[in-house]
Amino acid sequence: MDYNGSDTVPGPRAEDHLPHTAQAAAKIVIVGGFGVGKTTMVGSVSEIKPLTTEETMTQAGIGVDDDFGSPSKTATTVAMDFGRIRISDELVLYLFGTPGQERFWFLWNRLFEGALGAVVLLDTRRIEVSYDVMGRLEERGVPFVVAVNTFPDAPRYPMAELRQALDLTPDIPILECDARRRASSRDVLLTLVRFLHALHLTGALT
Ligand SMILES: Nc1nc2c(ncn2[C@@H]2O[C@H](COP(=O)(O)OP(=O)(O)OP(=O)(O)O)[C@@H](O)[C@H]2O)c(=O)[nH]1
Ligand SMILES: [Mg+2]
């Protein structure tokens, strides 16, 4: 490969630099079934240009790709999403979005390694997928909050009803969100951070 010595490799953009006040970093995974909005959430909230590993869903995927989702959905994550957000002057979260299609779930265990917490994104049209998702997090001992991504044509349920349907213990936060909105996605992450902090204080998390 030709190499032109006069070419300069662009360095990181100013906004990519970590602020000097940052003292702690935590790995957070965004997990959920196919098409629940994981890539959208990482993209809406990340301060750096998110890394995505999306592949176009084509005719070739019929019968292989899961066939559910928003009509505007044309791509699916095949490995992971990656983003970063500063949640306070001191705390930085590294966000890892998982692939949602079941044929890629074998990648989850690796992605869960070292995660301090997780956001379980949920679409009320397919609540049943979340049982598997939460079960895998419980197996790995990763604490999570549940965020209900509000799609316009999805049924709305009172949070108490959903909590019961999901068999969530009273301490696990559940809230609605719109993964496309930065403020809403940030609220979800703040809820998770507060939950992790509370677990830490009670000694449930070391
Ligand atoms: N109406 C609405 N649409 C959304 C919302 N979040 C995501 N979408 C749309 O839903 C589709 C699916 O979003 P993705 O972010 O690709 O979902 P994903 O969970 O990463 O999907 P996989 O990686 O394939 O599992 C996209 O077309 C988004 O534009 C939301 O909060 N509301
Ligand atoms: Mg995705």
Short mmCIF file of N, CA, C and O in Angstrom, two decimals, residues 120-178:
data_model
loop_
_atom_site.label_atom_id
_atom_site.label_comp_id
_atom_site.label_asym_id
_atom_site.label_seq_id
_atom_site.Cartn_x
_atom_site.Cartn_y
_atom_site.Cartn_z
N VAL A 120 -32.04 -2.51 30.32
CA VAL A 120 -32.83 -3.44 29.51
C VAL A 120 -33.87 -2.60 28.77
O VAL A 120 -34.75 -2.01 29.38
N LEU A 121 -33.71 -2.51 27.46
CA LEU A 121 -34.69 -1.76 26.67
C LEU A 121 -35.82 -2.71 26.29
O LEU A 121 -35.57 -3.87 25.91
N LEU A 122 -37.02 -2.19 26.37
CA LEU A 122 -38.18 -3.07 26.19
C LEU A 122 -39.18 -2.44 25.24
O LEU A 122 -39.41 -1.23 25.27
N ASP A 123 -39.74 -3.27 24.38
CA ASP A 123 -40.81 -2.86 23.47
C ASP A 123 -42.06 -3.61 23.94
O ASP A 123 -42.04 -4.85 24.00
N THR A 124 -43.12 -2.89 24.27
CA THR A 124 -44.28 -3.57 24.88
C THR A 124 -45.00 -4.50 23.90
O THR A 124 -45.87 -5.26 24.29
N ARG A 125 -44.63 -4.44 22.60
CA ARG A 125 -45.23 -5.39 21.66
C ARG A 125 -44.59 -6.77 21.78
O ARG A 125 -45.10 -7.75 21.24
N ARG A 126 -43.43 -6.82 22.44
CA ARG A 126 -42.75 -8.12 22.59
C ARG A 126 -42.09 -8.23 23.95
O ARG A 126 -40.87 -8.35 24.07
N ILE A 127 -42.95 -8.18 24.95
CA ILE A 127 -42.44 -8.22 26.32
C ILE A 127 -41.70 -9.52 26.61
O ILE A 127 -40.72 -9.55 27.34
N GLU A 128 -42.17 -10.61 26.00
CA GLU A 128 -41.64 -11.94 26.35
C GLU A 128 -40.12 -12.05 26.13
O GLU A 128 -39.44 -12.79 26.84
N VAL A 129 -39.59 -11.29 25.16
CA VAL A 129 -38.14 -11.36 24.90
C VAL A 129 -37.35 -10.93 26.13
O VAL A 129 -36.26 -11.42 26.39
N SER A 130 -37.95 -10.02 26.89
CA SER A 130 -37.22 -9.44 28.04
C SER A 130 -36.94 -10.45 29.14
O SER A 130 -36.00 -10.27 29.91
N TYR A 131 -37.76 -11.51 29.22
CA TYR A 131 -37.50 -12.51 30.26
C TYR A 131 -36.12 -13.14 30.06
O TYR A 131 -35.35 -13.29 31.01
N ASP A 132 -35.84 -13.49 28.81
CA ASP A 132 -34.52 -14.09 28.50
C ASP A 132 -33.41 -13.09 28.77
O ASP A 132 -32.36 -13.44 29.31
N VAL A 133 -33.67 -11.85 28.36
CA VAL A 133 -32.65 -10.81 28.50
C VAL A 133 -32.32 -10.61 29.98
O VAL A 133 -31.14 -10.63 30.38
N MET A 134 -33.35 -10.45 30.81
CA MET A 134 -33.13 -10.22 32.24
C MET A 134 -32.50 -11.45 32.89
O MET A 134 -31.65 -11.33 33.76
N GLY A 135 -32.93 -12.62 32.44
CA GLY A 135 -32.38 -13.87 32.98
C GLY A 135 -30.88 -13.95 32.76
O GLY A 135 -30.12 -14.33 33.66
N ARG A 136 -30.44 -13.56 31.59
CA ARG A 136 -29.00 -13.61 31.29
C ARG A 136 -28.21 -12.63 32.14
O ARG A 136 -27.10 -12.91 32.57
N LEU A 137 -28.81 -11.46 32.38
CA LEU A 137 -28.12 -10.47 33.23
C LEU A 137 -28.05 -10.99 34.67
O LEU A 137 -27.03 -10.84 35.35
N GLU A 138 -29.17 -11.58 35.12
CA GLU A 138 -29.18 -12.11 36.50
C GLU A 138 -28.12 -13.20 36.66
O GLU A 138 -27.38 -13.22 37.64
N GLU A 139 -28.05 -14.09 35.65
CA GLU A 139 -27.02 -15.16 35.69
C GLU A 139 -25.62 -14.58 35.86
O GLU A 139 -24.79 -15.13 36.56
N ARG A 140 -25.38 -13.47 35.18
CA ARG A 140 -24.04 -12.86 35.21
C ARG A 140 -23.87 -11.87 36.36
O ARG A 140 -22.83 -11.24 36.49
N GLY A 141 -24.94 -11.68 37.15
CA GLY A 141 -24.85 -10.78 38.29
C GLY A 141 -24.71 -9.31 37.89
O GLY A 141 -24.08 -8.53 38.61
N VAL A 142 -25.28 -8.95 36.75
CA VAL A 142 -25.21 -7.55 36.31
C VAL A 142 -26.52 -6.85 36.67
O VAL A 142 -27.58 -7.21 36.15
N PRO A 143 -26.49 -5.86 37.58
CA PRO A 143 -27.73 -5.16 37.94
C PRO A 143 -28.26 -4.33 36.77
O PRO A 143 -27.48 -3.83 35.96
N PHE A 144 -29.57 -4.19 36.71
CA PHE A 144 -30.15 -3.49 35.55
C PHE A 144 -31.36 -2.66 35.94
O PHE A 144 -32.00 -2.89 36.97
N VAL A 145 -31.66 -1.67 35.08
CA VAL A 145 -32.94 -0.97 35.13
C VAL A 145 -33.68 -1.31 33.84
O VAL A 145 -33.06 -1.70 32.86
N VAL A 146 -34.99 -1.15 33.86
CA VAL A 146 -35.78 -1.45 32.67
C VAL A 146 -36.30 -0.14 32.09
O VAL A 146 -36.89 0.67 32.80
N ALA A 147 -36.05 0.08 30.80
CA ALA A 147 -36.52 1.29 30.12
C ALA A 147 -37.48 0.87 29.01
O ALA A 147 -37.11 0.10 28.12
N VAL A 148 -38.70 1.37 29.10
CA VAL A 148 -39.72 1.01 28.11
C VAL A 148 -39.66 2.04 26.99
O VAL A 148 -40.00 3.21 27.19
N ASN A 149 -39.19 1.61 25.81
CA ASN A 149 -39.06 2.53 24.68
C ASN A 149 -40.45 2.70 24.05
O ASN A 149 -41.06 1.72 23.62
N THR A 150 -40.92 3.93 24.02
CA THR A 150 -42.32 4.16 23.63
C THR A 150 -42.46 4.34 22.11
O THR A 150 -42.27 5.43 21.59
N PHE A 151 -42.77 3.26 21.45
CA PHE A 151 -43.08 3.31 20.02
C PHE A 151 -44.55 3.70 19.87
O PHE A 151 -45.39 3.29 20.69
N PRO A 152 -44.89 4.48 18.82
CA PRO A 152 -46.25 5.00 18.72
C PRO A 152 -47.33 3.91 18.65
O PRO A 152 -48.41 4.06 19.21
N ASP A 153 -47.02 2.80 17.98
CA ASP A 153 -48.06 1.77 17.83
C ASP A 153 -47.93 0.64 18.86
O ASP A 153 -48.54 -0.42 18.70
N ALA A 154 -47.15 0.89 19.90
CA ALA A 154 -47.01 -0.14 20.95
C ALA A 154 -48.02 0.15 22.06
O ALA A 154 -48.27 1.31 22.38
N PRO A 155 -48.60 -0.90 22.65
CA PRO A 155 -49.56 -0.66 23.74
C PRO A 155 -48.88 -0.01 24.95
O PRO A 155 -47.72 -0.29 25.22
N ARG A 156 -49.61 0.88 25.62
CA ARG A 156 -49.08 1.53 26.83
C ARG A 156 -49.72 0.86 28.04
O ARG A 156 -50.92 0.64 28.09
N TYR A 157 -48.90 0.52 29.02
CA TYR A 157 -49.39 -0.08 30.26
C TYR A 157 -48.92 0.76 31.43
O TYR A 157 -47.83 1.35 31.37
N PRO A 158 -49.68 0.79 32.51
CA PRO A 158 -49.16 1.43 33.72
C PRO A 158 -47.89 0.71 34.15
O PRO A 158 -47.77 -0.51 34.01
N MET A 159 -46.92 1.49 34.66
CA MET A 159 -45.63 0.91 35.04
C MET A 159 -45.80 -0.20 36.09
O MET A 159 -45.09 -1.20 36.07
N ALA A 160 -46.79 -0.02 36.99
CA ALA A 160 -46.99 -1.02 38.05
C ALA A 160 -47.39 -2.36 37.42
O ALA A 160 -46.95 -3.43 37.87
N GLU A 161 -48.20 -2.26 36.36
CA GLU A 161 -48.66 -3.48 35.69
C GLU A 161 -47.48 -4.18 34.98
O GLU A 161 -47.34 -5.41 35.04
N LEU A 162 -46.65 -3.36 34.34
CA LEU A 162 -45.49 -3.93 33.66
C LEU A 162 -44.51 -4.55 34.66
O LEU A 162 -43.96 -5.62 34.43
N ARG A 163 -44.34 -3.85 35.76
CA ARG A 163 -43.45 -4.35 36.81
C ARG A 163 -43.88 -5.75 37.26
O ARG A 163 -43.07 -6.66 37.42
N GLN A 164 -45.21 -5.89 37.40
CA GLN A 164 -45.76 -7.17 37.83
C GLN A 164 -45.55 -8.23 36.73
O GLN A 164 -45.11 -9.35 37.00
N ALA A 165 -45.86 -7.83 35.49
CA ALA A 165 -45.73 -8.77 34.37
C ALA A 165 -44.29 -9.25 34.22
O ALA A 165 -44.03 -10.39 33.84
N LEU A 166 -43.35 -8.36 34.51
CA LEU A 166 -41.93 -8.71 34.36
C LEU A 166 -41.35 -9.35 35.61
O LEU A 166 -40.20 -9.76 35.64
N ASP A 167 -42.20 -9.39 36.66
CA ASP A 167 -41.79 -9.98 37.92
C ASP A 167 -40.56 -9.28 38.50
O ASP A 167 -39.62 -9.92 38.99
N LEU A 168 -40.58 -7.95 38.42
CA LEU A 168 -39.45 -7.16 38.93
C LEU A 168 -39.59 -6.96 40.43
O LEU A 168 -40.69 -6.66 40.90
N THR A 169 -38.51 -7.08 41.15
CA THR A 169 -38.56 -6.77 42.58
C THR A 169 -38.75 -5.25 42.74
O THR A 169 -38.38 -4.48 41.84
N PRO A 170 -39.33 -4.81 43.87
CA PRO A 170 -39.69 -3.39 44.01
C PRO A 170 -38.52 -2.44 43.87
O PRO A 170 -38.70 -1.28 43.51
N ASP A 171 -37.31 -2.90 44.13
CA ASP A 171 -36.15 -1.98 44.07
C ASP A 171 -35.69 -1.70 42.65
O ASP A 171 -35.01 -0.71 42.39
N ILE A 172 -36.05 -2.55 41.69
CA ILE A 172 -35.53 -2.36 40.33
C ILE A 172 -36.31 -1.26 39.62
O ILE A 172 -37.52 -1.36 39.43
N PRO A 173 -35.62 -0.18 39.21
CA PRO A 173 -36.33 0.92 38.54
C PRO A 173 -36.87 0.50 37.17
O PRO A 173 -36.23 -0.26 36.44
N ILE A 174 -38.06 1.02 36.87
CA ILE A 174 -38.63 0.85 35.52
C ILE A 174 -39.19 2.20 35.11
O ILE A 174 -39.86 2.86 35.91
N LEU A 175 -38.87 2.62 33.89
CA LEU A 175 -39.34 3.94 33.44
C LEU A 175 -39.53 3.93 31.93
O LEU A 175 -39.00 3.07 31.23
N GLU A 176 -40.34 4.90 31.47
CA GLU A 176 -40.55 5.04 30.02
C GLU A 176 -39.46 5.91 29.44
O GLU A 176 -38.90 6.77 30.14
N CYS A 177 -39.16 5.72 28.17
CA CYS A 177 -38.19 6.59 27.52
C CYS A 177 -38.48 6.68 26.03
O CYS A 177 -39.29 5.92 25.50
N ASP A 178 -37.84 7.64 25.40
CA ASP A 178 -37.83 7.71 23.95
C ASP A 178 -36.36 7.69 23.56
O ASP A 178 -35.64 8.69 23.75
#
